[in-house]
Short mmCIF file of C-alpha atoms and ligand atoms in Angstrom, two decimals:
data_model
loop_
_atom_site.label_atom_id
_atom_site.label_comp_id
_atom_site.label_asym_id
_atom_site.label_seq_id
_atom_site.Cartn_x
_atom_site.Cartn_y
_atom_site.Cartn_z
CA UNK A 704 -20.92 -9.32 2.45
CA UNK A 705 -23.31 -7.65 4.88
CA UNK A 706 -22.92 -4.21 6.30
CA UNK A 707 -26.43 -3.92 7.73
CA UNK A 708 -25.41 -2.90 11.26
CA UNK A 709 -23.11 -0.25 9.89
CA UNK A 710 -25.88 0.93 7.57
CA UNK A 711 -28.29 1.34 10.49
CA UNK A 712 -25.80 3.51 12.36
CA UNK A 713 -23.76 5.20 9.67
CA UNK A 714 -25.01 5.12 6.07
CA UNK A 715 -22.06 7.17 4.83
CA UNK A 716 -19.52 4.60 6.03
CA UNK A 717 -21.82 1.76 4.88
CA UNK A 718 -21.78 3.29 1.39
CA UNK A 719 -17.99 3.42 1.43
CA UNK A 720 -17.75 -0.19 2.64
CA UNK A 721 -20.07 -1.53 -0.02
CA UNK A 722 -18.37 0.68 -2.56
CA UNK A 723 -15.06 -0.93 -1.66
CA UNK A 724 -16.48 -4.46 -2.07
CA UNK A 725 -17.80 -3.45 -5.49
CA UNK A 726 -14.48 -1.82 -6.38
CA UNK A 727 -12.63 -5.03 -5.51
CA UNK A 728 -15.21 -7.11 -7.39
CA UNK A 729 -15.09 -4.97 -10.53
CA UNK A 730 -11.35 -4.31 -10.79
CA UNK A 731 -8.20 -6.44 -10.87
CA UNK A 732 -6.00 -5.91 -7.82
CA UNK A 733 -2.46 -6.19 -9.16
CA UNK A 734 -0.67 -4.22 -6.45
CA UNK A 735 1.83 -6.94 -5.56
CA UNK A 736 1.32 -6.54 -1.80
CA UNK A 737 -2.47 -6.88 -1.92
CA UNK A 738 -4.74 -9.90 -1.77
CA UNK A 739 -8.34 -10.82 -0.96
CA UNK A 740 -8.74 -12.38 2.49
CA UNK A 741 -11.45 -15.00 2.92
CA UNK A 742 -14.75 -14.12 4.53
CA UNK A 743 -13.69 -16.28 7.50
CA UNK A 744 -10.56 -14.15 8.00
CA UNK A 745 -12.59 -10.94 7.70
CA UNK A 746 -15.21 -12.21 10.13
CA UNK A 747 -12.49 -12.94 12.69
CA UNK A 748 -11.02 -9.47 12.16
CA UNK A 749 -14.44 -7.92 12.65
CA UNK A 750 -15.13 -9.89 15.85
CA UNK A 751 -15.70 -8.94 19.50
CA UNK A 752 -12.00 -9.41 20.16
CA UNK A 753 -11.61 -5.83 18.95
CA UNK A 754 -12.93 -4.90 22.42
CA UNK A 755 -10.30 -6.75 24.43
CA UNK A 756 -7.10 -5.48 25.96
CA UNK A 757 -4.54 -8.24 26.42
CA UNK A 758 -1.16 -6.65 27.13
CA UNK A 759 1.37 -9.40 27.69
CA UNK A 760 1.50 -12.86 26.15
CA UNK A 761 -0.70 -15.98 26.46
CA UNK A 762 -0.82 -17.14 30.08
CA UNK A 763 0.85 -13.97 31.30
CA UNK A 764 -1.39 -10.96 30.73
CA UNK A 765 -1.69 -7.69 32.58
CA UNK A 766 -5.51 -7.77 32.47
CA UNK A 767 -8.19 -10.25 33.45
CA UNK A 768 -10.59 -11.93 31.03
CA UNK A 769 -7.99 -13.02 28.49
CA UNK A 770 -8.88 -16.72 28.13
CA UNK A 771 -10.19 -16.37 24.57
CA UNK A 772 -7.48 -13.92 23.63
CA UNK A 773 -5.01 -16.56 24.84
CA UNK A 774 -6.75 -19.22 22.73
CA UNK A 775 -6.47 -17.30 19.47
CA UNK A 776 -2.92 -16.10 20.08
CA UNK A 777 -1.76 -19.62 20.97
CA UNK A 778 -3.43 -20.98 17.84
CA UNK A 779 -1.84 -18.29 15.68
CA UNK A 780 1.60 -19.04 17.14
CA UNK A 781 1.29 -22.82 16.80
CA UNK A 782 0.07 -22.59 13.22
CA UNK A 783 2.82 -20.12 12.32
CA UNK A 784 5.39 -22.54 13.72
CA UNK A 785 3.97 -25.27 11.51
CA UNK A 786 3.87 -23.02 8.45
CA UNK A 787 7.37 -21.60 8.67
CA UNK A 788 9.17 -24.03 11.01
CA UNK A 789 10.37 -21.28 13.34
CA UNK A 790 11.42 -22.00 16.93
CA UNK A 791 9.88 -18.80 18.31
CA UNK A 792 7.08 -16.69 16.85
CA UNK A 793 5.63 -13.36 17.93
CA UNK A 794 2.31 -12.59 16.19
CA UNK A 795 1.63 -9.25 17.87
CA UNK A 796 3.31 -6.71 15.55
CA UNK A 797 0.62 -4.48 14.10
CA UNK A 798 2.37 -4.49 10.71
CA UNK A 799 5.50 -5.59 8.89
CA UNK A 800 7.13 -2.26 9.76
CA UNK A 801 6.33 -2.83 13.45
CA UNK A 802 7.87 -6.29 13.15
CA UNK A 803 11.09 -4.75 11.84
CA UNK A 804 10.95 -2.16 14.60
CA UNK A 805 10.65 -5.00 17.13
CA UNK A 806 13.85 -6.64 15.86
CA UNK A 807 15.81 -3.37 15.77
CA UNK A 808 14.64 -2.46 19.26
CA UNK A 809 15.55 -5.91 20.55
CA UNK A 810 19.05 -6.03 19.11
CA UNK A 811 20.27 -2.49 18.35
CA UNK A 812 20.98 0.69 20.26
CA UNK A 813 20.24 4.10 18.72
CA UNK A 814 23.10 5.01 16.42
CA UNK A 815 23.92 1.36 15.59
CA UNK A 816 24.41 0.47 11.94
CA UNK A 817 21.91 -1.01 9.47
CA UNK A 818 22.97 -2.17 6.01
CA UNK A 819 19.96 -2.59 3.70
CA UNK A 820 18.84 -2.37 0.08
CA UNK A 821 18.13 1.14 -1.24
CA UNK A 822 14.38 1.89 -1.40
CA UNK A 823 14.54 2.86 -5.07
CA UNK A 824 16.17 -0.51 -5.80
CA UNK A 825 13.35 -2.46 -4.14
CA UNK A 826 13.95 -2.04 -0.40
CA UNK A 827 11.43 -0.82 2.16
CA UNK A 828 10.98 2.38 4.19
CA UNK A 829 11.44 0.49 7.46
CA UNK A 830 14.82 -0.79 6.30
CA UNK A 831 16.27 2.63 6.98
CA UNK A 832 14.88 5.38 4.76
CA UNK A 833 15.65 8.85 6.15
CA UNK A 834 11.92 9.67 6.34
CA UNK A 835 11.30 6.58 8.52
CA UNK A 836 12.06 5.94 12.21
CA UNK A 837 14.69 3.41 11.15
CA UNK A 838 16.65 5.99 9.17
CA UNK A 839 16.26 8.55 11.94
CA UNK A 840 17.32 6.27 14.79
CA UNK A 841 20.13 4.25 13.24
CA UNK A 842 23.09 4.89 10.94
CA UNK A 843 22.17 3.43 7.56
CA UNK A 844 24.23 2.38 4.57
CA UNK A 845 22.65 0.85 1.51
CA UNK A 846 23.48 -1.75 -1.10
CA UNK A 847 22.00 -1.92 -4.58
CA UNK A 848 20.76 -4.02 -7.45
CA UNK A 849 23.33 -4.81 -10.13
CA UNK A 850 22.24 -2.57 -13.03
CA UNK A 851 23.39 -5.14 -15.59
CA UNK A 852 21.60 -8.19 -14.22
CA UNK A 853 18.76 -6.74 -12.14
CA UNK A 854 19.74 -9.12 -9.32
CA UNK A 855 20.99 -8.09 -5.87
CA UNK A 856 24.65 -7.13 -6.14
CA UNK A 857 25.88 -9.58 -3.50
CA UNK A 858 29.56 -8.78 -4.20
CA UNK A 859 28.78 -5.08 -3.72
CA UNK A 860 26.89 -5.92 -0.53
CA UNK A 861 29.92 -7.81 0.74
CA UNK A 862 32.39 -5.00 0.09
CA UNK A 863 30.07 -2.38 1.66
CA UNK A 864 29.65 -4.68 4.67
CA UNK A 865 33.45 -5.04 5.04
CA UNK A 866 33.87 -1.28 5.01
CA UNK A 867 30.75 -0.19 6.95
CA UNK A 868 30.86 -2.95 9.61
CA UNK A 869 27.08 -3.02 10.17
CA UNK A 870 25.39 -4.33 13.30
CA UNK A 871 22.59 -5.81 11.19
CA UNK A 872 22.13 -6.61 7.50
CA UNK A 873 18.58 -6.56 6.14
CA UNK A 874 17.60 -8.79 3.24
CA UNK A 875 14.12 -9.43 1.79
CA UNK A 876 12.50 -6.78 -0.39
CA UNK A 877 9.34 -5.03 -1.61
CA UNK A 878 9.94 -4.83 -5.33
CA UNK A 879 12.35 -7.65 -6.11
CA UNK A 880 11.20 -10.32 -8.56
CA UNK A 881 13.90 -12.93 -7.82
CA UNK A 882 14.70 -15.55 -5.21
CA UNK A 883 16.85 -14.09 -2.44
CA UNK A 884 20.11 -15.89 -1.66
CA UNK A 885 19.59 -16.04 2.10
CA UNK A 886 22.70 -18.16 2.73
CA UNK A 887 24.90 -15.76 0.80
CA UNK A 888 23.63 -12.82 2.88
CA UNK A 889 24.09 -14.86 6.07
CA UNK A 890 27.71 -15.61 5.15
CA UNK A 891 28.33 -11.92 4.55
CA UNK A 892 26.69 -11.07 7.91
CA UNK A 893 28.77 -13.75 9.68
CA UNK A 894 31.92 -12.34 8.07
CA UNK A 895 31.39 -8.94 9.71
CA UNK A 896 29.79 -10.24 12.92
CA UNK A 897 26.42 -8.67 12.11
CA UNK A 898 22.92 -9.98 12.69
CA UNK A 899 20.86 -10.86 9.63
CA UNK A 900 17.20 -9.85 9.38
CA UNK A 901 15.31 -11.42 6.47
CA UNK A 902 12.11 -9.48 5.78
CA UNK A 903 9.79 -11.84 3.89
CA UNK A 904 6.78 -9.48 4.00
CA UNK A 905 6.00 -9.97 0.32
CA UNK A 906 6.67 -13.69 0.15
CA UNK A 907 5.36 -15.04 3.48
CA UNK A 908 2.81 -17.21 1.66
CA UNK A 909 5.27 -18.40 -0.97
CA UNK A 910 7.77 -19.40 1.71
CA UNK A 911 5.07 -21.11 3.80
CA UNK A 912 3.99 -23.14 0.77
CA UNK A 913 7.58 -24.02 -0.14
CA UNK A 914 7.57 -22.26 -3.50
CA UNK A 915 10.31 -19.81 -2.41
CA UNK A 916 13.40 -20.81 -0.39
CA UNK A 917 12.97 -20.11 3.30
CA UNK A 918 15.36 -17.98 5.37
CA UNK A 919 14.04 -19.60 8.58
CA UNK A 920 16.94 -21.46 10.17
CA UNK A 921 19.43 -19.37 8.17
CA UNK A 922 18.83 -15.72 9.13
CA UNK A 923 18.88 -14.70 12.80
CA UNK A 924 15.51 -12.98 12.44
CA UNK A 925 12.70 -13.35 9.95
CA UNK A 926 9.94 -10.76 9.80
CA UNK A 927 6.89 -10.62 7.62
CA UNK A 928 3.43 -9.30 7.09
CA UNK A 929 0.46 -11.62 7.31
CA UNK A 930 -1.94 -10.27 4.70
CA UNK A 931 -0.02 -10.32 1.40
CA UNK A 932 0.77 -13.68 -0.21
CA UNK A 933 -0.38 -15.44 3.00
CA UNK A 934 -3.93 -13.92 2.95
CA UNK A 935 -4.39 -13.99 6.76
CA UNK A 936 -5.43 -11.22 9.15
CA UNK A 937 -3.68 -7.92 8.60
CA UNK A 938 -0.47 -7.35 10.53
CA UNK A 939 3.10 -8.46 11.14
CA UNK A 940 5.04 -11.41 12.52
CA UNK A 941 8.55 -12.03 13.90
CA UNK A 942 10.33 -15.40 13.89
CA UNK A 943 13.63 -16.20 15.59
CA UNK A 944 15.59 -18.80 17.53
CA UNK A 945 14.80 -19.29 21.23
CA UNK A 946 17.92 -17.39 22.29
CA UNK A 947 16.39 -14.15 21.00
CA UNK A 948 12.79 -14.89 22.04
CA UNK A 949 12.79 -12.92 25.26
CA UNK A 950 14.45 -9.84 23.75
CA UNK A 951 12.05 -9.86 20.79
CA UNK A 952 8.94 -10.30 22.92
CA UNK A 953 9.98 -7.49 25.26
CA UNK A 954 10.77 -5.23 22.32
CA UNK A 955 7.31 -5.75 20.78
CA UNK A 956 5.54 -5.36 24.14
CA UNK A 957 6.14 -3.20 26.10
CA UNK A 958 8.95 -1.80 23.92
CA UNK A 959 7.13 -0.73 20.77
CA UNK A 960 3.45 -1.49 21.28
CA UNK A 961 0.73 -1.55 23.93
CA UNK A 962 -2.31 -3.80 23.66
CA UNK A 963 -2.14 -6.31 20.81
CA UNK A 964 -4.85 -6.10 18.14
CA UNK A 965 -6.51 -9.34 19.22
CA UNK A 966 -9.11 -9.26 16.43
CA UNK A 967 -6.31 -9.12 13.88
CA UNK A 968 -4.48 -11.93 15.68
CA UNK A 969 -7.70 -13.96 15.37
CA UNK A 970 -7.63 -13.19 11.64
CA UNK A 971 -4.00 -14.34 11.54
CA UNK A 972 -4.94 -17.63 13.26
CA UNK A 973 -7.76 -18.30 10.77
CA UNK A 974 -5.66 -17.38 7.74
CA UNK A 975 -2.78 -19.54 8.96
CA UNK A 976 -5.18 -22.49 9.31
CA UNK A 977 -6.29 -21.92 5.71
CA UNK A 978 -2.64 -21.73 4.65
CA UNK A 979 -1.89 -25.15 6.16
CA UNK A 980 -4.14 -26.77 3.55
CA UNK A 981 -3.17 -28.44 0.28
CA UNK A 982 -5.40 -25.88 -1.48
CA UNK A 983 -3.16 -23.08 -0.26
CA UNK A 984 -0.05 -24.83 -1.56
CA UNK A 985 -1.75 -25.12 -4.96
CA UNK A 986 -2.72 -21.44 -4.73
CA UNK A 987 0.87 -20.36 -4.03
CA UNK A 988 2.17 -22.48 -6.91
CA UNK A 989 -0.42 -20.96 -9.24
CA UNK A 990 0.48 -17.44 -8.06
CA UNK A 991 4.07 -18.02 -9.20
CA UNK A 992 3.01 -19.72 -12.46
CA UNK A 993 0.77 -16.74 -13.21
CA UNK A 994 3.57 -14.26 -12.49
CA UNK A 995 5.84 -16.24 -14.82
CA UNK A 996 3.17 -16.15 -17.54
CA UNK A 997 2.65 -12.43 -16.97
CA UNK A 998 6.39 -11.76 -17.24
CA UNK A 999 6.80 -13.82 -20.42
CA UNK A 1000 3.88 -12.13 -22.15
CA UNK A 1001 4.89 -8.60 -21.12
CA UNK A 1002 8.35 -9.31 -22.50
CA UNK A 1003 6.97 -10.79 -25.73
CA UNK A 1004 4.95 -7.58 -26.06
CA UNK A 1005 8.10 -5.46 -25.87
CA UNK A 1006 8.38 -4.41 -22.23
CA UNK A 1007 11.73 -4.54 -20.45
CA UNK A 1008 11.60 -6.35 -17.13
CA UNK A 1009 14.06 -5.73 -14.32
CA UNK A 1010 16.15 -8.94 -14.10
CA UNK A 1011 14.41 -10.16 -17.28
CA UNK A 1012 11.59 -12.01 -15.52
CA UNK A 1013 10.46 -13.31 -12.16
CA UNK A 1014 10.84 -16.18 -9.70
CA UNK A 1015 8.04 -15.05 -7.41
CA UNK A 1016 4.68 -13.24 -7.41
CA UNK A 1017 5.66 -9.93 -8.99
CA UNK A 1018 7.15 -8.33 -12.05
CA UNK A 1019 8.84 -4.96 -12.30
CA UNK A 1020 8.89 -3.33 -15.74
CA UNK A 1021 11.26 -0.49 -16.61
CA UNK A 1022 9.41 1.66 -19.15
CA UNK A 1023 12.45 3.66 -20.23
CA UNK A 1024 13.81 1.38 -22.98
CA UNK A 1025 10.45 0.76 -24.69
CA UNK A 1026 8.48 3.91 -23.75
CA UNK A 1027 10.99 6.65 -22.91
CA UNK A 1028 8.34 9.38 -22.76
CA UNK A 1029 5.84 7.45 -20.65
CA UNK A 1030 6.06 7.53 -16.86
CA UNK A 1031 4.91 4.99 -14.30
CA UNK A 1032 2.19 7.37 -13.12
CA UNK A 1033 0.88 7.82 -16.69
CA UNK A 1034 0.40 4.06 -16.85
CA UNK A 1035 -0.87 3.67 -13.29
CA UNK A 1036 -3.56 6.24 -13.88
CA UNK A 1037 -4.66 4.90 -17.30
CA UNK A 1038 -4.71 1.31 -16.03
CA UNK A 1039 -6.78 2.37 -13.03
CA UNK A 1040 -9.30 3.91 -15.44
CA UNK A 1041 -9.39 0.56 -17.22
CA UNK A 1042 -9.91 -1.31 -13.93
CA UNK A 1043 -6.41 -2.72 -13.46
CA UNK A 1044 -5.07 -1.40 -10.17
CA UNK A 1045 -1.26 -1.59 -9.90
CA UNK A 1046 1.42 0.85 -8.88
CA UNK A 1047 4.06 3.01 -10.45
CA UNK A 1048 7.40 1.98 -8.97
CA UNK A 1049 10.99 3.12 -8.94
CA UNK A 1050 13.44 0.92 -10.80
CA UNK A 1051 17.16 0.36 -10.16
CA UNK A 1052 19.05 3.36 -11.53
CA UNK A 1053 15.91 5.49 -11.33
CA UNK A 1054 16.18 8.75 -13.32
CA UNK A 1055 12.77 10.25 -12.48
CA UNK A 1056 11.26 11.03 -9.09
CA UNK A 1057 9.90 8.51 -6.58
CA UNK A 1058 6.51 10.18 -7.04
CA UNK A 1059 6.48 9.72 -10.81
CA UNK A 1060 8.98 6.95 -11.43
CA UNK A 1061 10.02 5.01 -14.53
CA UNK A 1062 8.59 1.63 -13.67
CA UNK A 1063 5.44 -0.31 -12.97
CA UNK A 1064 5.06 -3.19 -10.49
CA UNK A 1065 2.42 -5.85 -11.01
CA UNK A 1066 1.64 -8.85 -8.82
CA UNK A 1067 -0.49 -11.95 -9.20
CA UNK A 1068 -1.51 -12.88 -5.60
CA UNK A 1069 -4.97 -11.27 -5.74
CA UNK A 1070 -5.98 -12.30 -9.27
CA UNK A 1071 -4.87 -15.86 -8.44
CA UNK A 1072 -7.14 -15.81 -5.38
CA UNK A 1073 -10.07 -15.04 -7.67
CA UNK A 1074 -9.18 -17.97 -9.90
CA UNK A 1075 -7.03 -16.63 -12.74
CA UNK A 1076 -4.87 -19.22 -14.47
CA UNK A 1077 -1.97 -18.65 -16.88
CA UNK A 1078 -4.22 -18.19 -19.90
CA UNK A 1079 -6.32 -15.52 -18.19
CA UNK A 1080 -3.15 -13.88 -16.86
CA UNK A 1081 -1.64 -13.75 -20.35
CA UNK A 1082 -4.73 -11.91 -21.50
CA UNK A 1083 -4.26 -9.43 -18.65
CA UNK A 1084 -0.67 -8.92 -19.83
CA UNK A 1085 -1.97 -8.11 -23.32
CA UNK A 1086 -4.47 -5.63 -21.85
CA UNK A 1087 -1.76 -3.98 -19.74
CA UNK A 1088 0.47 -3.52 -22.77
CA UNK A 1089 -2.38 -2.10 -24.86
CA UNK A 1090 -2.83 0.56 -22.19
CA UNK A 1091 0.91 1.19 -21.82
CA UNK A 1092 1.10 1.71 -25.60
CA UNK A 1093 -1.98 3.97 -25.64
CA UNK A 1094 -2.22 5.44 -22.13
CA UNK A 1095 -3.56 8.76 -23.44
CA UNK A 1096 -6.13 7.24 -25.84
CA UNK A 1097 -9.49 7.22 -24.04
CA UNK A 1098 -11.07 4.87 -26.58
CA UNK A 1099 -8.43 2.18 -26.04
CA UNK A 1100 -8.59 2.62 -22.26
CA UNK A 1101 -12.40 2.29 -22.33
CA UNK A 1102 -12.20 -0.74 -24.58
CA UNK A 1103 -9.72 -2.44 -22.24
CA UNK A 1104 -11.93 -1.47 -19.30
CA UNK A 1105 -14.87 -3.28 -20.86
CA UNK A 1106 -12.86 -6.49 -21.18
CA UNK A 1107 -11.56 -6.12 -17.60
CA UNK A 1108 -15.13 -5.92 -16.33
CA UNK A 1109 -15.98 -9.10 -18.25
CA UNK A 1110 -12.99 -10.87 -16.71
CA UNK A 1111 -14.00 -9.66 -13.23
CA UNK A 1112 -17.49 -11.04 -13.77
CA UNK A 1113 -16.03 -14.35 -14.97
CA UNK A 1114 -13.87 -14.62 -11.81
CA UNK A 1115 -16.16 -13.28 -9.05
CA UNK A 1116 -15.15 -12.45 -5.49
CA UNK A 1117 -17.16 -12.87 -2.31
CA UNK A 1118 -20.16 -14.54 -3.96
N1 DSN B 1249 3.12 -1.13 0.81
C1 DSN B 1249 3.80 -2.39 0.71
C2 DSN B 1249 4.12 -2.71 -0.71
O1 DSN B 1249 3.34 -2.39 -1.57
O2 DSN B 1249 5.15 -3.31 -1.01
C3 DSN B 1249 4.97 -2.53 1.56
O3 DSN B 1249 4.72 -2.09 2.86
#
């Protein structure tokens, strides 16, 4: 990892960049949406394509000099089609939120109705939170997680859909540890003549590798981000049938965005190529096995998990039953001091604030990238619980931190 050109020009930023590499090397990234991209992906993202404007789409640009921009975008699209089996792919959204915006803009008018999962139950801002453009532009109703089971309340979703008559139903979530029943949501959407948008931002890599059921071919639209479980260049993606291709492309450009971030699209192309390999399939399988091991060990150690476990890359623990006086932020902050970086998270039926909620969310994509297996992940679970039990005991936190540093050294990044 060289930052010599930056150092020549700007030592302050160079310090921050090398500090970040060291931070990633010496801590365990367990924020479920984070991962470590390969050096090839980062090199593509840091390439001369950052200089190029390429409004339009391959073969039909508004500016000259786009032959190499066309090459990388065509490669990204072709590889995405192979990975997810979609008929049409747009790789230009700058992020997962922009991908959702593209679909809304393509299919909805302001004031139309979105039915989506409540943010505190595991949804996402761009699914219609009042503080987000989606909540401000469209009329939003929300469904919830069944408090008894921790699974999506599909019956509740169906009755809200019958009453609300949405124009689009959004499935796919940010803090949901279970397989999503895409067909069930599609049937509900069909029953009320609504579109169905499946947002697979968190599970793009798991779906690509076939370790989570795919909504492609079921939902009308599938959106995702390209840097979480898929480990490609940072950004978003939209997939749909040909009949919606034109509307989606026009909504992304010129509707929502100007020039595409061609350097990021190059990073997407490289990451997608990596994801087409057998190694990536093994990685995705291991990510899920590690999350399962993490869930089992956290539960054995007394934590209560929303839905009781996980089918995917993340676990969501509700601290209230086992640690009623401990908040998610208490744990987030103590674990950060010990070198385990995860996030406090709301849980279904949240009784605290979104800023200091009752839960913690942990994911295995990044630690799996650095080589953790189930045994190493079980040890991480033990370390997490030691800190949860003793978040205000500096000696315990320091002791755990020492072991975390040893584990980081045993599973190095960016050698
Ligand atoms: N910030 C992402 C997450 O952590 O789930 C979603 O955008």
